[in-house]
Amino acid sequence: MTSKKKKSKIVSLILMTILGGIIGFFIGKLGFQAGRSLPGSVMLMLAIAFIPAFFLVIGFHEAGHAVAGVWQKFDFRMYVVGPFMWDKEQEGWKFKWNKNVNTAGGMVICMPTGTENLKNRFSIYAAGGPVASLILAGLCYLFYLLLPTASYIGFLFLLIAFFSLLIFVITIIPLHMGGFTSDGGRILNLQRGGESARFEVLMLKILSQSSGGVRPSLLDWNELEEASQLGQKLNSPFAVYIQSFFHQSAWDKGNLDLAEQHLLAYIDDIESIPDGIRSIVWLDAAFFYAAAKSDLAKALDYWSRFKPSAIIPKAQVFSTEAAICALENKSAEANSKIDLALAELPNMMDRGTALALKDKLVSLREHRLD
């Protein structure tokens, strides 16, 4: 990690610590004042409702993103609230348990469709969450005022209103921390124009094309290079992901040396990626060295670092297992894994990568197993 990135990470940590301290102070102060005036039974009930209320607030915030995304004709693919996850697969929505700490707070994935007016469309999508939180805070505070004084339900609405206002403030402030950028940060980057907006639009365009079914080899290499240069210049947390597009594009074109070069650059900057989703890098590396380089030692080394996650496509996991089994001369098991991978390909959000992966699986079966 460059010194510039380390400095940015330290500044973000300091800002988040200060913000957390301020928020913690007011929570403690309000809690102490309320605790002195509320009956013990009411305090106990509020304590029991604390976690459900928090998840309700997070769920409402993420639902705001989802509604805004659908409004902007984005492809709504995933909804996560705490340990609960709903993933849109070929046959419909499927519930899964979320064990990823980085996304435990909440997450919505809506993939851009089409490349027209992406700046404003994504700004609306990003604003959907904070707007929903502000609406919920206002409604719950209104209910608190309308209900009888000192009622448990009234204080529950007040608790939800406070949590929702807190989420609004945290997400609307432009911040970057731990590989994530706040909603306010994304909106600011897009709307202030210049290089920041250009980088954001390029990333959205690349994602839109890839998720829409443009295979890696057909992505505009010049746009990838421009996005990479701007990302490094702006010290964007999303710059590291461009190496993945470079890697997949070069491999899809048959240039294995260039694909390896970008894969290693991707791995070298892995600390820029949130802990909970770093496993996709190890999975990409394990599959590349097994399927493209036939290097079992390296494939197993990277595979040993991989940790399964509900947000990682099963097709890529099965494909990696198939390639490793093929190197270990376990033909029957490899064929079985290929079948499983092929069946899961339609569930991948990235349809362009899925097309390239299908070709790799067919090639693996024809040249290694038959």
Tab-separated table of N, CA and C in Angstrom, residues 311-364:
chain	number	residue	atom	x	y	z
A	311	ILE	N	-21.899	-14.005	-0.391
A	311	ILE	CA	-21.950	-13.008	-1.467
A	311	ILE	C	-21.060	-13.389	-2.650
A	312	ILE	N	-20.271	-14.460	-2.510
A	312	ILE	CA	-19.405	-14.914	-3.604
A	312	ILE	C	-20.156	-15.937	-4.451
A	313	PRO	N	-20.238	-15.731	-5.768
A	313	PRO	CA	-20.990	-16.642	-6.631
A	313	PRO	C	-20.517	-18.093	-6.522
A	314	LYS	N	-21.461	-19.000	-6.375
A	314	LYS	CA	-21.124	-20.422	-6.266
A	314	LYS	C	-20.457	-20.929	-7.539
A	315	ALA	N	-20.825	-20.356	-8.670
A	315	ALA	CA	-20.243	-20.809	-9.941
A	315	ALA	C	-18.728	-20.677	-9.928
A	316	GLN	N	-18.224	-19.589	-9.345
A	316	GLN	CA	-16.776	-19.385	-9.301
A	316	GLN	C	-16.101	-20.328	-8.316
A	317	VAL	N	-16.786	-20.648	-7.241
A	317	VAL	CA	-16.236	-21.592	-6.262
A	317	VAL	C	-16.154	-22.988	-6.872
A	318	PHE	N	-17.250	-23.444	-7.492
A	318	PHE	CA	-17.266	-24.766	-8.113
A	318	PHE	C	-16.246	-24.856	-9.252
A	319	SER	N	-16.084	-23.757	-10.009
A	319	SER	CA	-15.122	-23.748	-11.123
A	319	SER	C	-13.701	-23.938	-10.608
A	320	THR	N	-13.381	-23.268	-9.514
A	320	THR	CA	-12.039	-23.388	-8.935
A	320	THR	C	-11.805	-24.796	-8.419
A	321	GLU	N	-12.807	-25.346	-7.755
A	321	GLU	CA	-12.674	-26.724	-7.261
A	321	GLU	C	-12.500	-27.697	-8.420
A	322	ALA	N	-13.211	-27.457	-9.513
A	322	ALA	CA	-13.098	-28.326	-10.687
A	322	ALA	C	-11.699	-28.270	-11.279
A	323	ALA	N	-11.133	-27.063	-11.411
A	323	ALA	CA	-9.793	-26.910	-12.000
A	323	ALA	C	-8.733	-27.569	-11.124
A	324	ILE	N	-8.877	-27.445	-9.814
A	324	ILE	CA	-7.914	-28.075	-8.901
A	324	ILE	C	-8.039	-29.593	-8.965
A	325	CYS	N	-9.271	-30.100	-9.002
A	325	CYS	CA	-9.482	-31.544	-9.109
A	325	CYS	C	-8.891	-32.091	-10.403
A	326	ALA	N	-9.015	-31.319	-11.472
A	326	ALA	CA	-8.453	-31.754	-12.749
A	326	ALA	C	-6.941	-31.894	-12.664
A	327	LEU	N	-6.284	-30.948	-11.987
A	327	LEU	CA	-4.827	-31.037	-11.809
A	327	LEU	C	-4.431	-32.211	-10.928
A	328	GLU	N	-5.316	-32.575	-10.027
A	328	GLU	CA	-5.038	-33.704	-9.125
A	328	GLU	C	-5.499	-35.037	-9.717
A	329	ASN	N	-5.876	-34.998	-11.009
A	329	ASN	CA	-6.315	-36.198	-11.731
A	329	ASN	C	-7.561	-36.843	-11.115
A	330	LYS	N	-8.422	-36.030	-10.536
A	330	LYS	CA	-9.695	-36.515	-9.990
A	330	LYS	C	-10.788	-36.174	-11.009
A	331	SER	N	-10.798	-36.931	-12.099
A	331	SER	CA	-11.654	-36.596	-13.237
A	331	SER	C	-13.139	-36.606	-12.899
A	332	ALA	N	-13.585	-37.625	-12.199
A	332	ALA	CA	-15.007	-37.733	-11.877
A	332	ALA	C	-15.460	-36.555	-11.026
A	333	GLU	N	-14.660	-36.210	-10.016
A	333	GLU	CA	-15.007	-35.097	-9.141
A	333	GLU	C	-14.952	-33.777	-9.909
A	334	ALA	N	-13.964	-33.643	-10.788
A	334	ALA	CA	-13.842	-32.422	-11.584
A	334	ALA	C	-15.059	-32.238	-12.488
A	335	ASN	N	-15.501	-33.311	-13.145
A	335	ASN	CA	-16.671	-33.238	-14.008
A	335	ASN	C	-17.929	-32.877	-13.230
A	336	SER	N	-18.031	-33.433	-12.035
A	336	SER	CA	-19.181	-33.126	-11.177
A	336	SER	C	-19.203	-31.640	-10.800
A	337	LYS	N	-18.022	-31.106	-10.466
A	337	LYS	CA	-17.930	-29.690	-10.095
A	337	LYS	C	-18.218	-28.785	-11.297
A	338	ILE	N	-17.803	-29.225	-12.475
A	338	ILE	CA	-18.089	-28.438	-13.681
A	338	ILE	C	-19.596	-28.360	-13.918
A	339	ASP	N	-20.278	-29.476	-13.733
A	339	ASP	CA	-21.729	-29.492	-13.893
A	339	ASP	C	-22.399	-28.535	-12.902
A	340	LEU	N	-21.926	-28.548	-11.664
A	340	LEU	CA	-22.474	-27.659	-10.643
A	340	LEU	C	-22.215	-26.191	-11.005
A	341	ALA	N	-21.009	-25.925	-11.505
A	341	ALA	CA	-20.654	-24.555	-11.879
A	341	ALA	C	-21.517	-24.070	-13.037
A	342	LEU	N	-21.685	-24.905	-14.053
A	342	LEU	CA	-22.496	-24.529	-15.207
A	342	LEU	C	-23.947	-24.242	-14.810
A	343	ALA	N	-24.452	-25.011	-13.843
A	343	ALA	CA	-25.828	-24.807	-13.387
A	343	ALA	C	-25.981	-23.495	-12.632
A	344	GLU	N	-24.890	-23.022	-12.010
A	344	GLU	CA	-24.928	-21.792	-11.214
A	344	GLU	C	-24.621	-20.538	-12.017
A	345	LEU	N	-24.111	-20.687	-13.238
A	345	LEU	CA	-23.731	-19.518	-14.037
A	345	LEU	C	-24.860	-18.501	-14.228
A	346	PRO	N	-26.106	-18.932	-14.450
A	346	PRO	CA	-27.178	-17.940	-14.634
A	346	PRO	C	-27.449	-17.082	-13.401
A	347	ASN	N	-26.966	-17.529	-12.241
A	347	ASN	CA	-27.191	-16.771	-11.009
A	347	ASN	C	-26.128	-15.705	-10.752
A	348	MET	N	-25.088	-15.654	-11.591
A	348	MET	CA	-24.043	-14.657	-11.407
A	348	MET	C	-24.548	-13.270	-11.788
A	349	MET	N	-24.253	-12.262	-10.953
A	349	MET	CA	-24.625	-10.883	-11.275
A	349	MET	C	-23.858	-10.384	-12.488
A	350	ASP	N	-22.580	-10.775	-12.566
A	350	ASP	CA	-21.721	-10.334	-13.660
A	350	ASP	C	-21.898	-11.289	-14.839
A	351	ARG	N	-22.822	-10.966	-15.717
A	351	ARG	CA	-23.152	-11.868	-16.821
A	351	ARG	C	-22.034	-11.948	-17.855
A	352	GLY	N	-21.260	-10.863	-17.994
A	352	GLY	CA	-20.142	-10.893	-18.930
A	352	GLY	C	-19.070	-11.869	-18.484
A	353	THR	N	-18.720	-11.821	-17.196
A	353	THR	CA	-17.743	-12.772	-16.651
A	353	THR	C	-18.275	-14.194	-16.723
A	354	ALA	N	-19.588	-14.348	-16.546
A	354	ALA	CA	-20.198	-15.678	-16.617
A	354	ALA	C	-20.020	-16.287	-18.011
A	355	LEU	N	-20.138	-15.457	-19.062
A	355	LEU	CA	-19.943	-15.950	-20.425
A	355	LEU	C	-18.519	-16.473	-20.623
A	356	ALA	N	-17.551	-15.692	-20.130
A	356	ALA	CA	-16.148	-16.106	-20.263
A	356	ALA	C	-15.868	-17.351	-19.422
A	357	LEU	N	-16.471	-17.413	-18.241
A	357	LEU	CA	-16.263	-18.559	-17.360
A	357	LEU	C	-16.819	-19.840	-17.988
A	358	LYS	N	-17.948	-19.728	-18.662
A	358	LYS	CA	-18.519	-20.900	-19.330
A	358	LYS	C	-17.545	-21.472	-20.349
A	359	ASP	N	-16.918	-20.594	-21.126
A	359	ASP	CA	-15.936	-21.059	-22.111
A	359	ASP	C	-14.756	-21.752	-21.435
A	360	LYS	N	-14.320	-21.215	-20.317
A	360	LYS	CA	-13.191	-21.813	-19.602
A	360	LYS	C	-13.557	-23.204	-19.067
A	361	LEU	N	-14.780	-23.350	-18.599
A	361	LEU	CA	-15.226	-24.647	-18.086
A	361	LEU	C	-15.333	-25.677	-19.210
A	362	VAL	N	-15.852	-25.251	-20.356
A	362	VAL	CA	-15.961	-26.153	-21.510
A	362	VAL	C	-14.567	-26.583	-21.963
A	363	SER	N	-13.632	-25.617	-21.999
A	363	SER	CA	-12.262	-25.915	-22.398
A	363	SER	C	-11.603	-26.862	-21.400
A	364	LEU	N	-11.863	-26.655	-20.108
A	364	LEU	CA	-11.297	-27.506	-19.063
A	364	LEU	C	-11.761	-28.945	-19.258
